[in-house]
mmCIF file of C-alpha atoms in Angstrom:
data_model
loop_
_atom_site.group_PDB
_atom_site.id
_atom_site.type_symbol
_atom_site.label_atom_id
_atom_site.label_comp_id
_atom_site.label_asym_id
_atom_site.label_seq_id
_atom_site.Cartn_x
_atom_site.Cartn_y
_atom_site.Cartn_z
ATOM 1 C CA UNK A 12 0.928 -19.622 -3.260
ATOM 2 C CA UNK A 13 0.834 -15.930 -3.246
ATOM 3 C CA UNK A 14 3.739 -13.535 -2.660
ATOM 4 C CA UNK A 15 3.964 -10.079 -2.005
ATOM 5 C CA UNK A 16 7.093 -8.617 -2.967
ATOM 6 C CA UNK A 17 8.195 -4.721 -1.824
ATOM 7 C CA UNK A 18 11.429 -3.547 -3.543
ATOM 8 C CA UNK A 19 11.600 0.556 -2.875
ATOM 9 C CA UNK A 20 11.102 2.509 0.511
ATOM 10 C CA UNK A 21 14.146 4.489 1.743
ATOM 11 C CA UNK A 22 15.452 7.930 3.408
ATOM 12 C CA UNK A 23 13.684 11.028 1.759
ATOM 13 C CA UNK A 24 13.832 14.677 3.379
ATOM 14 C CA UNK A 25 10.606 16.279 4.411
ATOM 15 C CA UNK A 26 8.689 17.589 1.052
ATOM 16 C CA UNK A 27 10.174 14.801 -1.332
ATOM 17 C CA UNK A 28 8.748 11.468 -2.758
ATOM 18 C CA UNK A 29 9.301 8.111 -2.976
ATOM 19 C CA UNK A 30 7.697 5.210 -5.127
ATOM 20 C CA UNK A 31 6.520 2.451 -3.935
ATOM 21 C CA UNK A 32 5.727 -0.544 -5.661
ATOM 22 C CA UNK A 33 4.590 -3.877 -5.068
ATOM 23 C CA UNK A 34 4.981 -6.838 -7.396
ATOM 24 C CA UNK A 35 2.723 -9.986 -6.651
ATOM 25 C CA UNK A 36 3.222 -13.711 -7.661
ATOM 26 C CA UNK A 37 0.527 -16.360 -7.842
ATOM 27 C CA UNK A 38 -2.549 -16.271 -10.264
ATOM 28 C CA UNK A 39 -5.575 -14.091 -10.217
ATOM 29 C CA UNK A 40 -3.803 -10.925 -9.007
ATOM 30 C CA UNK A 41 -6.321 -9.099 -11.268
ATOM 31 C CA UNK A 42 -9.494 -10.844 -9.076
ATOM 32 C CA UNK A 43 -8.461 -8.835 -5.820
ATOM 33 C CA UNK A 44 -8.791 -5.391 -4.041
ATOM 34 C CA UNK A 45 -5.170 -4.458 -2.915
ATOM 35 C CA UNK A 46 -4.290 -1.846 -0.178
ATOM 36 C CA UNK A 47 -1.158 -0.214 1.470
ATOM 37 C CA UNK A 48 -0.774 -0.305 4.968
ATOM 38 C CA UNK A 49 1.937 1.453 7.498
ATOM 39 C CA UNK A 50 2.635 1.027 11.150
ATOM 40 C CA UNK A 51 4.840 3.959 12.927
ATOM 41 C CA UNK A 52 6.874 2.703 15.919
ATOM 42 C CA UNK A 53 4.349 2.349 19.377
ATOM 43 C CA UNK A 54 1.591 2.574 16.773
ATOM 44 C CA UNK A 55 -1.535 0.009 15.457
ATOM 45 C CA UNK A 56 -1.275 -0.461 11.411
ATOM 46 C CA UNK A 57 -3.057 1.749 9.485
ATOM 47 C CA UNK A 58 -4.878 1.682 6.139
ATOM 48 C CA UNK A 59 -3.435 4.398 3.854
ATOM 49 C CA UNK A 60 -4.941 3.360 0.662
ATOM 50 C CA UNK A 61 -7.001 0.896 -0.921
ATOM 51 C CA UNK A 62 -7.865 0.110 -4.381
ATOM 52 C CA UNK A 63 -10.340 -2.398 -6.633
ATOM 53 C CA UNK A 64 -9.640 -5.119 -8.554
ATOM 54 C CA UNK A 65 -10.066 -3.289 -11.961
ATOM 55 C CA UNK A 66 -7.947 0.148 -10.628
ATOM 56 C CA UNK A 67 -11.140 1.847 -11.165
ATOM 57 C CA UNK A 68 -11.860 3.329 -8.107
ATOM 58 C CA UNK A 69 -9.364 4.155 -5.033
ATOM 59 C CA UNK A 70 -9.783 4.983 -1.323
ATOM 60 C CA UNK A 71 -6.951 7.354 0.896
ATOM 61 C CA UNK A 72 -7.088 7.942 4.551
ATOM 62 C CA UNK A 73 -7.434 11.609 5.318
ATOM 63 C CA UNK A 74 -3.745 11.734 6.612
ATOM 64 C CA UNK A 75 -2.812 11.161 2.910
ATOM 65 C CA UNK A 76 -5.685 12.231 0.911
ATOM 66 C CA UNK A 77 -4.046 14.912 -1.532
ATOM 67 C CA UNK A 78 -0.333 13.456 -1.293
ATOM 68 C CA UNK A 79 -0.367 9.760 -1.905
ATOM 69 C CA UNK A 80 -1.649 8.261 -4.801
ATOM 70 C CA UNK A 81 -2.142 4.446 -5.285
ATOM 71 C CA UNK A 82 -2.560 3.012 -8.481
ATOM 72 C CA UNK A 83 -1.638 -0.961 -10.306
ATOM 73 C CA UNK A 84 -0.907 -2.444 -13.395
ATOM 74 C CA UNK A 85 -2.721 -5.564 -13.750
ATOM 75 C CA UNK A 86 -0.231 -6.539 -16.849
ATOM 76 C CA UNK A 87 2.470 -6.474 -14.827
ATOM 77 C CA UNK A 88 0.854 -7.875 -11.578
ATOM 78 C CA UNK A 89 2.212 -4.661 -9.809
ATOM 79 C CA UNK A 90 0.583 -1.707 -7.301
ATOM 80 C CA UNK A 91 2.394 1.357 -6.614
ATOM 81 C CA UNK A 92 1.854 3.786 -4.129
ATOM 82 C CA UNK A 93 3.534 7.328 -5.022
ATOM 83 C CA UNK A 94 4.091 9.432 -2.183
ATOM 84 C CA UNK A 95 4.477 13.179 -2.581
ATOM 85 C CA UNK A 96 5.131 15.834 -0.337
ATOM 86 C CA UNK A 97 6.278 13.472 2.139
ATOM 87 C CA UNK A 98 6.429 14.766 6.474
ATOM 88 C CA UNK A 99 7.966 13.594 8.991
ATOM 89 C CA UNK A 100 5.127 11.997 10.228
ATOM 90 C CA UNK A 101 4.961 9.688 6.946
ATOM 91 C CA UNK A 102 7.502 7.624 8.640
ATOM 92 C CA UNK A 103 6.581 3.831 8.914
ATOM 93 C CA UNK A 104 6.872 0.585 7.552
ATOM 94 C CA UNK A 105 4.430 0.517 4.579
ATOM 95 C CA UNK A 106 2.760 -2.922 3.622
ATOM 96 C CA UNK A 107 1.253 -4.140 0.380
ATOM 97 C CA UNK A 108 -2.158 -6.801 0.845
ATOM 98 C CA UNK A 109 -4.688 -8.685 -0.719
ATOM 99 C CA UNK A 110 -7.590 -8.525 -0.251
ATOM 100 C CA UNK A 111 -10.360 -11.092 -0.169
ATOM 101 C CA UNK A 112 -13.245 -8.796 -0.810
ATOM 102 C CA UNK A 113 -15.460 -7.413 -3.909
ATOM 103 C CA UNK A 114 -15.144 -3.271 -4.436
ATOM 104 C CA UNK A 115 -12.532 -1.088 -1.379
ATOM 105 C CA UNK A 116 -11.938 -2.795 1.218
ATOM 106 C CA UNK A 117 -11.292 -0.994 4.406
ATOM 107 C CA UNK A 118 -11.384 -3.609 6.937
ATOM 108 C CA UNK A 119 -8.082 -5.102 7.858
ATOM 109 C CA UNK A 120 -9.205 -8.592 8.727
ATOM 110 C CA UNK A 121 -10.478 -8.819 5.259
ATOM 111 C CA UNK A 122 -6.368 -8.484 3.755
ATOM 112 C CA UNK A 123 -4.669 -12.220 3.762
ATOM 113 C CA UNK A 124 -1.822 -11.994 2.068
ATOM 114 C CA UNK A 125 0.816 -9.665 3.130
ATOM 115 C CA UNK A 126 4.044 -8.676 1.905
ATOM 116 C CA UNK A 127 7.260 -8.290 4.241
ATOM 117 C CA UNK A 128 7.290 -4.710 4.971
ATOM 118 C CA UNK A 129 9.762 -1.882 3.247
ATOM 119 C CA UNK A 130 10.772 1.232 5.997
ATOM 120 C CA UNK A 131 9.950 4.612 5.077
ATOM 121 C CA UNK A 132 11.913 7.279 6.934
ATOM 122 C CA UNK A 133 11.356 10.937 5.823
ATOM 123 C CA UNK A 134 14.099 13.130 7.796
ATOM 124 C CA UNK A 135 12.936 16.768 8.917
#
């Protein structure tokens, strides 16, 4: 059984950062493409960032492309998103997933295991 686990998230002010991490039980964590997610209140979930198995190459949406930076330590069965220069607009509920996929994966459908959500409000 996998499990997704997202300590972190919080209240930053507009132009901070927050660390997010996401710590993942079960075997084979290193086999998998991961991603973080967020959905805003009255909006779909969104892909924010995506990464391979190996951490070699990464993927950002253009709303975060420049800010956010997604990396994982395979060791430590752990990804981490690290938010910078955080807006108002930021604010969500940010997801870590598996995926079940070979390279980035962009495509939501492809992500079955999710963790439970951590709330990210950045205050203007």
């Amino acid at each position: 059984q996998v499990q997704l686990l997202e300590p972190g998230g919080g209240l930053v002010q507009a132009g901070g950062s927050l660390r997010l991490s996401c710590a993942a039980s079960g075997r084979a964590f290193t086999a998998y493409p991961m991603g973080w997610f967020r959905q805003a209140p009255g909006k779909a979930r969104e892909l924010v960032a995506a990464i391979t198995a190996s951490g070699s190459t990464t993927y950002y949406a253009d709303s975060v492309k420049g800010r956010f930076g997604i990396s994982r330590d395979n060791a430590k069965n752990t990804m981490y998103l690290q938010m910078n220069s955080l807006k108002p607009e930021d604010t969500a509920v940010y997801y870590c997933a598996r995926a079940n996929g070979i390279g980035i994966v962009t495509k939501e459908y492809m992500y079955n295991y999710w963790g439970q959500g951590t709330q990210v409000t950045v205050s203007s």
